[in-house]
PDB file of C-alpha atoms in Angstrom:
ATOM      1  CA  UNK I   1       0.000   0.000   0.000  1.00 73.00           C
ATOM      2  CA  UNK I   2       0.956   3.896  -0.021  1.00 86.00           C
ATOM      3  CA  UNK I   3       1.701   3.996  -3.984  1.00 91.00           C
ATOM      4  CA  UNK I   4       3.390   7.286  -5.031  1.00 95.00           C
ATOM      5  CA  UNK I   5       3.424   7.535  -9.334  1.00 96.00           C
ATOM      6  CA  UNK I   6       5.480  10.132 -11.049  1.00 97.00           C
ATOM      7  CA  UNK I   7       5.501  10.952 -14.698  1.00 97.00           C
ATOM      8  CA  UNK I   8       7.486  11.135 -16.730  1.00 97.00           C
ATOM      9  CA  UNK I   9      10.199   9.668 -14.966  1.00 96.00           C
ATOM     10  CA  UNK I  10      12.869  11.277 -17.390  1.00 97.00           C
ATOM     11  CA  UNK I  11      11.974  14.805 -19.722  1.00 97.00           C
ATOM     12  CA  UNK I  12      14.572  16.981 -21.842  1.00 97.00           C
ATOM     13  CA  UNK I  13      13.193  19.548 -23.218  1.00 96.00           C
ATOM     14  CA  UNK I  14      14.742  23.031 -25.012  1.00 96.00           C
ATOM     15  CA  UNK I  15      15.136  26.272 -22.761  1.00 97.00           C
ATOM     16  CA  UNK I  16      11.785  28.332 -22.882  1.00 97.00           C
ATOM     17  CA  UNK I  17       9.421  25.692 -22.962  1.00 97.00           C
ATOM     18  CA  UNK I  18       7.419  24.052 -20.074  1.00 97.00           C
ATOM     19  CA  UNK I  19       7.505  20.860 -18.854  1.00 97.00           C
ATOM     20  CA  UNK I  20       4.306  19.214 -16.788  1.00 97.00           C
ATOM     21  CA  UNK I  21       5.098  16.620 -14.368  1.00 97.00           C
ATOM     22  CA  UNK I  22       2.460  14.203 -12.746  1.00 97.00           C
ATOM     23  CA  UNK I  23       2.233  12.592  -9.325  1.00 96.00           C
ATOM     24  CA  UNK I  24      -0.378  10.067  -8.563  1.00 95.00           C
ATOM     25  CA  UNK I  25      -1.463   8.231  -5.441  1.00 93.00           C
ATOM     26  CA  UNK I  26      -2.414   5.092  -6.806  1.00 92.00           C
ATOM     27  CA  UNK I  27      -4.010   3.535  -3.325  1.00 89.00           C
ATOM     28  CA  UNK I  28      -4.818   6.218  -0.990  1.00 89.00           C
ATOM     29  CA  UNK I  29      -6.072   9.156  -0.960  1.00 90.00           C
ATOM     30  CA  UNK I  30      -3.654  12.005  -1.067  1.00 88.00           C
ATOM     31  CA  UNK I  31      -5.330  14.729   0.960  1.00 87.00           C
ATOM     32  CA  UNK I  32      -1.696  16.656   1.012  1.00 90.00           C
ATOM     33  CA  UNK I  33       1.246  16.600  -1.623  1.00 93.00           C
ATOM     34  CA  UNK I  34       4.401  18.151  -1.395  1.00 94.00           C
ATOM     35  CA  UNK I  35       6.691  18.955  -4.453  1.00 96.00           C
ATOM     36  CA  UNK I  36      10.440  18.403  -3.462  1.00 96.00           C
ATOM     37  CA  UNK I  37      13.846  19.224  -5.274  1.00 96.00           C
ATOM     38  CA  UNK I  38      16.984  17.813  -5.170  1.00 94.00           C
ATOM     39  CA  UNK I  39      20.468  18.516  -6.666  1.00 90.00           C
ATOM     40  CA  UNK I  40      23.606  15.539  -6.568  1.00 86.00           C
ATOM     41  CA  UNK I  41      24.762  14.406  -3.683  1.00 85.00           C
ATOM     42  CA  UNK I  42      22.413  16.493  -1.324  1.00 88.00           C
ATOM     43  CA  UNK I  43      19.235  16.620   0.806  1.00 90.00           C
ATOM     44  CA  UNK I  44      15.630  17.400  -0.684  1.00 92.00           C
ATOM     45  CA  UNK I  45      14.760  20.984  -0.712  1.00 92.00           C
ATOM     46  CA  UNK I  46      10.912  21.365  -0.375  1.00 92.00           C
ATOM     47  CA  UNK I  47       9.221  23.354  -2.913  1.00 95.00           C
ATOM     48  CA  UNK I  48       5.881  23.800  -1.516  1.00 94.00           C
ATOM     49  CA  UNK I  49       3.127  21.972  -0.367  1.00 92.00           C
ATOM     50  CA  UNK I  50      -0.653  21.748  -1.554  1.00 90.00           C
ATOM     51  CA  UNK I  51      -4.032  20.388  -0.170  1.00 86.00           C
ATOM     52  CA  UNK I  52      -6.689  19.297  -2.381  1.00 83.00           C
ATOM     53  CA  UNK I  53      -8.713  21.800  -3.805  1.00 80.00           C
ATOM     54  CA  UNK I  54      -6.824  24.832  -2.528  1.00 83.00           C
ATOM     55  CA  UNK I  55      -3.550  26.884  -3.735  1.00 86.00           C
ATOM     56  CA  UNK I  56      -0.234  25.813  -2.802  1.00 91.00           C
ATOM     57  CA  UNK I  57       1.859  27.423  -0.071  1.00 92.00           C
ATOM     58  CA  UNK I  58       4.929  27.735  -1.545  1.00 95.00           C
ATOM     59  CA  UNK I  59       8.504  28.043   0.595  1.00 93.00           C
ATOM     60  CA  UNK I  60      10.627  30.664   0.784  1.00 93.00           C
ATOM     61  CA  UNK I  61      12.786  31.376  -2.631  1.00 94.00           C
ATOM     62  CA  UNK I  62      10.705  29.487  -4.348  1.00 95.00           C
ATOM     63  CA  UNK I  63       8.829  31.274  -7.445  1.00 94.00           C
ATOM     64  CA  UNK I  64       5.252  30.491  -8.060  1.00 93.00           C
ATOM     65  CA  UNK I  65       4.749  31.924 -11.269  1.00 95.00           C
ATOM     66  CA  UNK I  66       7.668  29.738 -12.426  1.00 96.00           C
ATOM     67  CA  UNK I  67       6.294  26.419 -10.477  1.00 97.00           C
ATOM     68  CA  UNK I  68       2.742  26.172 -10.970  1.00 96.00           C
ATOM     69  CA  UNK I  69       1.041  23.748  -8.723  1.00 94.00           C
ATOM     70  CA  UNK I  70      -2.135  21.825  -9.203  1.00 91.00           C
ATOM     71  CA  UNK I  71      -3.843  19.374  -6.654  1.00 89.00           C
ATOM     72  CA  UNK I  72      -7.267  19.263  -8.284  1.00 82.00           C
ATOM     73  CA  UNK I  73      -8.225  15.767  -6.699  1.00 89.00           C
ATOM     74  CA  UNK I  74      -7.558  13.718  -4.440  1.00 90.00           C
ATOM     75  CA  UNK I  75      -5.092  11.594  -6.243  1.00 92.00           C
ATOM     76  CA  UNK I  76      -3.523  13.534  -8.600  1.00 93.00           C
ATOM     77  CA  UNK I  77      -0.663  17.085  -8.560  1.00 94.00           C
ATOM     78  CA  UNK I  78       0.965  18.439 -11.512  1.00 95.00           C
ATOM     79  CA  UNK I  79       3.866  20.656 -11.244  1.00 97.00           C
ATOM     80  CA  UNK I  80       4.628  22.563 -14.636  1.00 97.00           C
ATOM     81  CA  UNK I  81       7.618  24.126 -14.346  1.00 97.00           C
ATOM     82  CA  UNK I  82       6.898  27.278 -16.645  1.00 97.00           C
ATOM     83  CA  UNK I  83       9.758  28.616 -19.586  1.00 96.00           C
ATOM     84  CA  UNK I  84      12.805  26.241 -18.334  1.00 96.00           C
ATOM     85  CA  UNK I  85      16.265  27.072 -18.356  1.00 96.00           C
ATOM     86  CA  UNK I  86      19.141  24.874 -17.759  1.00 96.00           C
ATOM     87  CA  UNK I  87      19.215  26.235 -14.091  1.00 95.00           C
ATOM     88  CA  UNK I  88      15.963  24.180 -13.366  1.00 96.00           C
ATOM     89  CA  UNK I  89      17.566  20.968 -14.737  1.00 96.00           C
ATOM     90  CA  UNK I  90      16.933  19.218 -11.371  1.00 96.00           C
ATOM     91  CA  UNK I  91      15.414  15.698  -9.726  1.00 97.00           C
ATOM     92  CA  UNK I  92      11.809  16.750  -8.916  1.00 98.00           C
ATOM     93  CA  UNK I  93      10.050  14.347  -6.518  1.00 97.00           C
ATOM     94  CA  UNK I  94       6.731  14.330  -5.255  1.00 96.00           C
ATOM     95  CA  UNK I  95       5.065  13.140  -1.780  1.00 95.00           C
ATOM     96  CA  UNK I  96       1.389  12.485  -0.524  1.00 93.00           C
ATOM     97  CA  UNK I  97       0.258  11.750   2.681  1.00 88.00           C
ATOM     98  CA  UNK I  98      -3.228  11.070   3.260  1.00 83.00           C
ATOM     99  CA  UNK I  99      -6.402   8.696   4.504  1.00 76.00           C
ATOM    100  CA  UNK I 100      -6.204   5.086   3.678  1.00 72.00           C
ATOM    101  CA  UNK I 101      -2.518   4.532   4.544  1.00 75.00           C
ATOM    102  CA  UNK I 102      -0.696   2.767   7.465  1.00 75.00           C
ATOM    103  CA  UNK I 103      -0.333   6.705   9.260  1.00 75.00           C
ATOM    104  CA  UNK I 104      -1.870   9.673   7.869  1.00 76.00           C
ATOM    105  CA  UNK I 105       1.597  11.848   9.274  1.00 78.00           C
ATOM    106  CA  UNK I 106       3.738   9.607   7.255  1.00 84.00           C
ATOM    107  CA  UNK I 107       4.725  11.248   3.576  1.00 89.00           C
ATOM    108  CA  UNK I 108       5.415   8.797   0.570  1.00 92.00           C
ATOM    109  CA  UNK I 109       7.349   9.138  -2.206  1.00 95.00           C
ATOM    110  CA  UNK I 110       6.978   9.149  -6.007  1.00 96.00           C
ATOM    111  CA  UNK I 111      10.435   7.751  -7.716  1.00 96.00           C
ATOM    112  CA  UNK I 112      11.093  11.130  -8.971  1.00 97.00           C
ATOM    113  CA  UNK I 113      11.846  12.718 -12.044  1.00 97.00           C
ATOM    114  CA  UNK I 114      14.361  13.798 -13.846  1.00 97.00           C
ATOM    115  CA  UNK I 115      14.513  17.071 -15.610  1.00 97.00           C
ATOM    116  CA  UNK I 116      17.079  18.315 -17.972  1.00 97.00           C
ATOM    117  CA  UNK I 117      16.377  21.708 -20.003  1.00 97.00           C
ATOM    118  CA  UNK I 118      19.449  22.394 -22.693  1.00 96.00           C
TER     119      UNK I 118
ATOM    120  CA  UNK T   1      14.080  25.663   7.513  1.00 36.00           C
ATOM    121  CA  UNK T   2      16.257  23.088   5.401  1.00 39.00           C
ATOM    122  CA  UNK T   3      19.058  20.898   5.943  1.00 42.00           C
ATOM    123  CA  UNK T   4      21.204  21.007   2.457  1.00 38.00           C
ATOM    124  CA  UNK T   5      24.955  19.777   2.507  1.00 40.00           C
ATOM    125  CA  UNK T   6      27.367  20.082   0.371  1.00 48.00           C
ATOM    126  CA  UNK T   7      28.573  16.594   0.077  1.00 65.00           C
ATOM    127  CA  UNK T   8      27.317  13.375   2.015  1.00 79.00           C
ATOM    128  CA  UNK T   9      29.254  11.916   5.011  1.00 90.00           C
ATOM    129  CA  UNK T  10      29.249   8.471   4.387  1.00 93.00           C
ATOM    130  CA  UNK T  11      29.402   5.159   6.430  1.00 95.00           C
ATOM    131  CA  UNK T  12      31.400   2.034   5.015  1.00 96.00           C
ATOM    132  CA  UNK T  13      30.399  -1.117   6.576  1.00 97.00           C
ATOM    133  CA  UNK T  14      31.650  -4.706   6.095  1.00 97.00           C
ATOM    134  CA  UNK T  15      28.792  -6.949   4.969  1.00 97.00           C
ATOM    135  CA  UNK T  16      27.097  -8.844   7.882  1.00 97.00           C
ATOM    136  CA  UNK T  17      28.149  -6.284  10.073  1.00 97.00           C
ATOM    137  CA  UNK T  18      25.623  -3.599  11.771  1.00 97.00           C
ATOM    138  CA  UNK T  19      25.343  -0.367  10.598  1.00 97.00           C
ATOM    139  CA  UNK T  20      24.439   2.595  12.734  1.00 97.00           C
ATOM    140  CA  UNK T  21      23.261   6.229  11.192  1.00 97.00           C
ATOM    141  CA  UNK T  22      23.396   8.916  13.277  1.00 96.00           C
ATOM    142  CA  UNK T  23      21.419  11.910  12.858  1.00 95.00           C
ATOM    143  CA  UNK T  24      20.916  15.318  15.032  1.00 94.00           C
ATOM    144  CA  UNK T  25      17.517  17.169  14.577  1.00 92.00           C
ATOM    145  CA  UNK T  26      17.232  20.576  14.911  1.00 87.00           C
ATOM    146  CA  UNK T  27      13.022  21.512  16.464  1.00 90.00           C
ATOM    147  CA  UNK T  28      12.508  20.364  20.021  1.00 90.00           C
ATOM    148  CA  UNK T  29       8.726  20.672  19.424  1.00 90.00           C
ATOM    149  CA  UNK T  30       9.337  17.946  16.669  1.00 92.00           C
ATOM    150  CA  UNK T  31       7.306  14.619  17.825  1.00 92.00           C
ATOM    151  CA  UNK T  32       7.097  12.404  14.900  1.00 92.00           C
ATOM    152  CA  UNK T  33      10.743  11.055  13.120  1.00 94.00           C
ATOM    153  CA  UNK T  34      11.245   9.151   9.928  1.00 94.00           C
ATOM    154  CA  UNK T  35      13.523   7.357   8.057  1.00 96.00           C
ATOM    155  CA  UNK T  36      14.025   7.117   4.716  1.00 96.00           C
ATOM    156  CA  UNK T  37      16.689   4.831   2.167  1.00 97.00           C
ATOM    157  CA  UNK T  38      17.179   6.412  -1.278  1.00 96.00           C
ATOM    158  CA  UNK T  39      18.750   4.957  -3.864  1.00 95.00           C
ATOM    159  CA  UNK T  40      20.531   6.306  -6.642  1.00 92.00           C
ATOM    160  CA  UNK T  41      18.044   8.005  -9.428  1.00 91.00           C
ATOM    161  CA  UNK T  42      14.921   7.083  -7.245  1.00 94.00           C
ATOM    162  CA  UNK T  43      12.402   8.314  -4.773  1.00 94.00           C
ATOM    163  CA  UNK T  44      13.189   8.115  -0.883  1.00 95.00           C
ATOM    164  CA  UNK T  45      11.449   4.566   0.633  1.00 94.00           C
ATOM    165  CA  UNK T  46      10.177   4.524   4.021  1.00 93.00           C
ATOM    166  CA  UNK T  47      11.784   2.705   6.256  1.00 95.00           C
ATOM    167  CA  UNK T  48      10.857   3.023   9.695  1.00 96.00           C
ATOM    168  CA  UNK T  49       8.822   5.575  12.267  1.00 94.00           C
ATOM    169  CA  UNK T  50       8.690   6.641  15.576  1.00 95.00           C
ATOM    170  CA  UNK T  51       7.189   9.116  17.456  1.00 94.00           C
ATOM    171  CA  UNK T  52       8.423  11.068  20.700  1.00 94.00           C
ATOM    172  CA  UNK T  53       6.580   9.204  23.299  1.00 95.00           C
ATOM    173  CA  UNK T  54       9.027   5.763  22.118  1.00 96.00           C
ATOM    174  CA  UNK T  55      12.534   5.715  22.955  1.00 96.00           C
ATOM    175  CA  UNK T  56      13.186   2.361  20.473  1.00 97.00           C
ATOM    176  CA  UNK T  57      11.035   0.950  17.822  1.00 97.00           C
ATOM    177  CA  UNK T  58      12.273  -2.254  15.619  1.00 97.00           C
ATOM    178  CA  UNK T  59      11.272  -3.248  12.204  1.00 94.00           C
ATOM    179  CA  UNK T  60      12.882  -6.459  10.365  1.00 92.00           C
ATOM    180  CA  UNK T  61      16.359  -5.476  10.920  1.00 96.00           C
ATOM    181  CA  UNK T  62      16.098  -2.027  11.563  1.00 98.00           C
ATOM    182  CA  UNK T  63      15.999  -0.182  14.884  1.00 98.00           C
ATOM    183  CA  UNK T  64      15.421   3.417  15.143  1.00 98.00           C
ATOM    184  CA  UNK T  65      16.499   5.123  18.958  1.00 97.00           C
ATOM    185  CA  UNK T  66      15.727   8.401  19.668  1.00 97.00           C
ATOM    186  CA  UNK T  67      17.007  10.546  22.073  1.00 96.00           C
ATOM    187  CA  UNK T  68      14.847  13.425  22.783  1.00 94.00           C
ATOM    188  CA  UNK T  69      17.382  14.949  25.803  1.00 94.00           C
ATOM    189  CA  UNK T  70      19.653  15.620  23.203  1.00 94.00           C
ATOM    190  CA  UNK T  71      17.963  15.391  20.291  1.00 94.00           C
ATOM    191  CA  UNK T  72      19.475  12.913  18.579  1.00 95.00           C
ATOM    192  CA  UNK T  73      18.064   9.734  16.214  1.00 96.00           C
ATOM    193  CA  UNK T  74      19.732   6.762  15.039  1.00 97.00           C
ATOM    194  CA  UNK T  75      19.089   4.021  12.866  1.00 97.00           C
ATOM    195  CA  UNK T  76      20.466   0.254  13.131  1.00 98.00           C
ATOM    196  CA  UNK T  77      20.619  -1.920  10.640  1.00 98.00           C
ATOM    197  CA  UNK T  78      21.260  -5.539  11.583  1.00 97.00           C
ATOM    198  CA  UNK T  79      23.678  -7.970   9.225  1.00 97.00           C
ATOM    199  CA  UNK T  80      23.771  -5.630   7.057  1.00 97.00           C
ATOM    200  CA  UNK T  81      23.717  -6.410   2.938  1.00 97.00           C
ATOM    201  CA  UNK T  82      24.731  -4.777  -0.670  1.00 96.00           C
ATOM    202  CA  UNK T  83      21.191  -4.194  -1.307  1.00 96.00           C
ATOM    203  CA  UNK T  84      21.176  -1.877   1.845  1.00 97.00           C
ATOM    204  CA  UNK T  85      23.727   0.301   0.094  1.00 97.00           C
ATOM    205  CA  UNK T  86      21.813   3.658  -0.317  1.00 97.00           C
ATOM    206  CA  UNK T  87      21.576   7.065   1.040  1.00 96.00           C
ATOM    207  CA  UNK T  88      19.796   7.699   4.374  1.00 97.00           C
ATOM    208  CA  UNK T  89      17.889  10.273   5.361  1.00 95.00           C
ATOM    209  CA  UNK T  90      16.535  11.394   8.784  1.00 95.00           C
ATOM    210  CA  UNK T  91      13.323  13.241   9.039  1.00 93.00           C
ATOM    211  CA  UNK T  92      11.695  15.470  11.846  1.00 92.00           C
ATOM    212  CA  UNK T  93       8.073  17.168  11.681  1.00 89.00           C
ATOM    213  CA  UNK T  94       5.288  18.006  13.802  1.00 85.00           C
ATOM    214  CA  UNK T  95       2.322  15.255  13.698  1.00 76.00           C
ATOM    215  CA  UNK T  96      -1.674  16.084  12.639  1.00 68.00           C
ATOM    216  CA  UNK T  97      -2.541  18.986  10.235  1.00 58.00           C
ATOM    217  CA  UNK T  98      -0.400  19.365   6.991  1.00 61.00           C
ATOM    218  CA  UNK T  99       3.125  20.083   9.221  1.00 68.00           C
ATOM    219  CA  UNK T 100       6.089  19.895   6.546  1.00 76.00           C
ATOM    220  CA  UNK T 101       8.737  17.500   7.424  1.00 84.00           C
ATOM    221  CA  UNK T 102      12.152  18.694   7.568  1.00 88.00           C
ATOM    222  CA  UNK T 103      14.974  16.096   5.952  1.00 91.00           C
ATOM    223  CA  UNK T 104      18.538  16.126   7.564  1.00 90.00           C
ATOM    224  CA  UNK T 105      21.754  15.867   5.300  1.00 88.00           C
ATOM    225  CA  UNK T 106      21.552  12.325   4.500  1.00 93.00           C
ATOM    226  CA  UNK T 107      24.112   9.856   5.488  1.00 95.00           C
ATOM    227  CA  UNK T 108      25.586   7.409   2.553  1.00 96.00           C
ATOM    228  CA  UNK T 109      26.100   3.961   3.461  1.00 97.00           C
ATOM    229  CA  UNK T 110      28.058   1.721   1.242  1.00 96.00           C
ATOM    230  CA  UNK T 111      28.231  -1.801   1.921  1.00 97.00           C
ATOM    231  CA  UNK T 112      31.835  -3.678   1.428  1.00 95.00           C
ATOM    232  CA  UNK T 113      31.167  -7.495   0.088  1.00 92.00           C
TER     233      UNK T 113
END
């Protein structure tokens, strides 16, 4: 149980363009999702975080014109990552926490994905 | 806030041996701890739990300790094996309502054969 999905798991794409990324609770319902980053060899960096049916709340630093957010149901956030540049070229993994799992405080993981923008 | 390093300490262990990972949190009013294993070009797994009224929880091979005086969480890993060669991360948060959690700097653990 507690089945994170991401896709794609791998995108390049050209600088300027967007990219949409999908995460997908396959057996629970994800009441909360949480976008992470992560560069080599280091710690996940939060993005933001986003409840069903609301707007994200997005951390510190973090730009949400450039990261749009969508957690329109209960098992399903997109992230687009709008006009890409190389800088973004990142691992992007997603979490969900939520009823029907093992512990509702407990965050699972999608297997990521990874972005490169040339 | 988060915990970024720069580079990864890491642990080399002989296989069959135990493995400890050590890991300092930084929010006293923190009550609920995970760990996770990532491995290379994947998601982080949960691995084990515990929240701040335990002192010890085990899982099949895997102990977590936590040590709220000085706030300080470790994970064992019993006879340990090359598939347990990964990165491992700590996590601290708050428990109930949509509290963020709040990932240490990872610890890499490679496994000798």
């Amino acid at each position: 149980g507690a089945v994170v999905s991401q896709h794609p798991s791998r995108v390049i794409c050209k600088s300027g363009t967007s990219v949409k990324i999908e995460c997908r609770s396959l057996d629970f319902q994800a009441t909360t999702m949480f976008w992470y980053r992560q560069f080599p060899k280091q710690s996940l960096m939060l993005m933001a975080t986003s409840n069903e049916g609301s707007k994200a709340t997005y951390e510190q630093g973090v730009e949400k014109d450039k990261f749009l957010i969508n957690h329109a149901s209960l098992t399903l956030s997109t992230l687009t990552v709008t006009s890409a540049h190389p800088e973004d070229s990142s691992f992007y993994i997603c979490s969900a926490r939520g009823a029907g799992t093992k512990n509702t405080d407990t965050q699972y993981f999608g297997p990521g994905t990874r972005l490169t923008v040339l | 806030g988060e915990s970024v390093g720069l580079h990864l300490p890491t642990l080399s262990v002989q296989e069959g041996d135990n493995s400890i990972i050590n890991c300092a949190y930084s929010n006293s009013a923190s009550d609920y701890f995970i760990w996770y294993k990532q491995e290379s070009g994947k998601g982080p797994q949960f691995i084990i739990d515990i929240r701040s009224n335990m002192d010890k929880r085990q899982g099949q091979r895997v102990t977590v300790l936590l040590n709220k005086t000085v706030k300080h969480l470790s994970l064992q890993i019993a006879a340990t094996q090359p598939g347990d060669s990964a990165v491992y991360f700590c996590a601290e948060s708050i428990s109930g309502g949509y509290q963020k959690v709040t990932f240490g700097t990872g610890t890499k653990l490679q496994v000798i054969p």
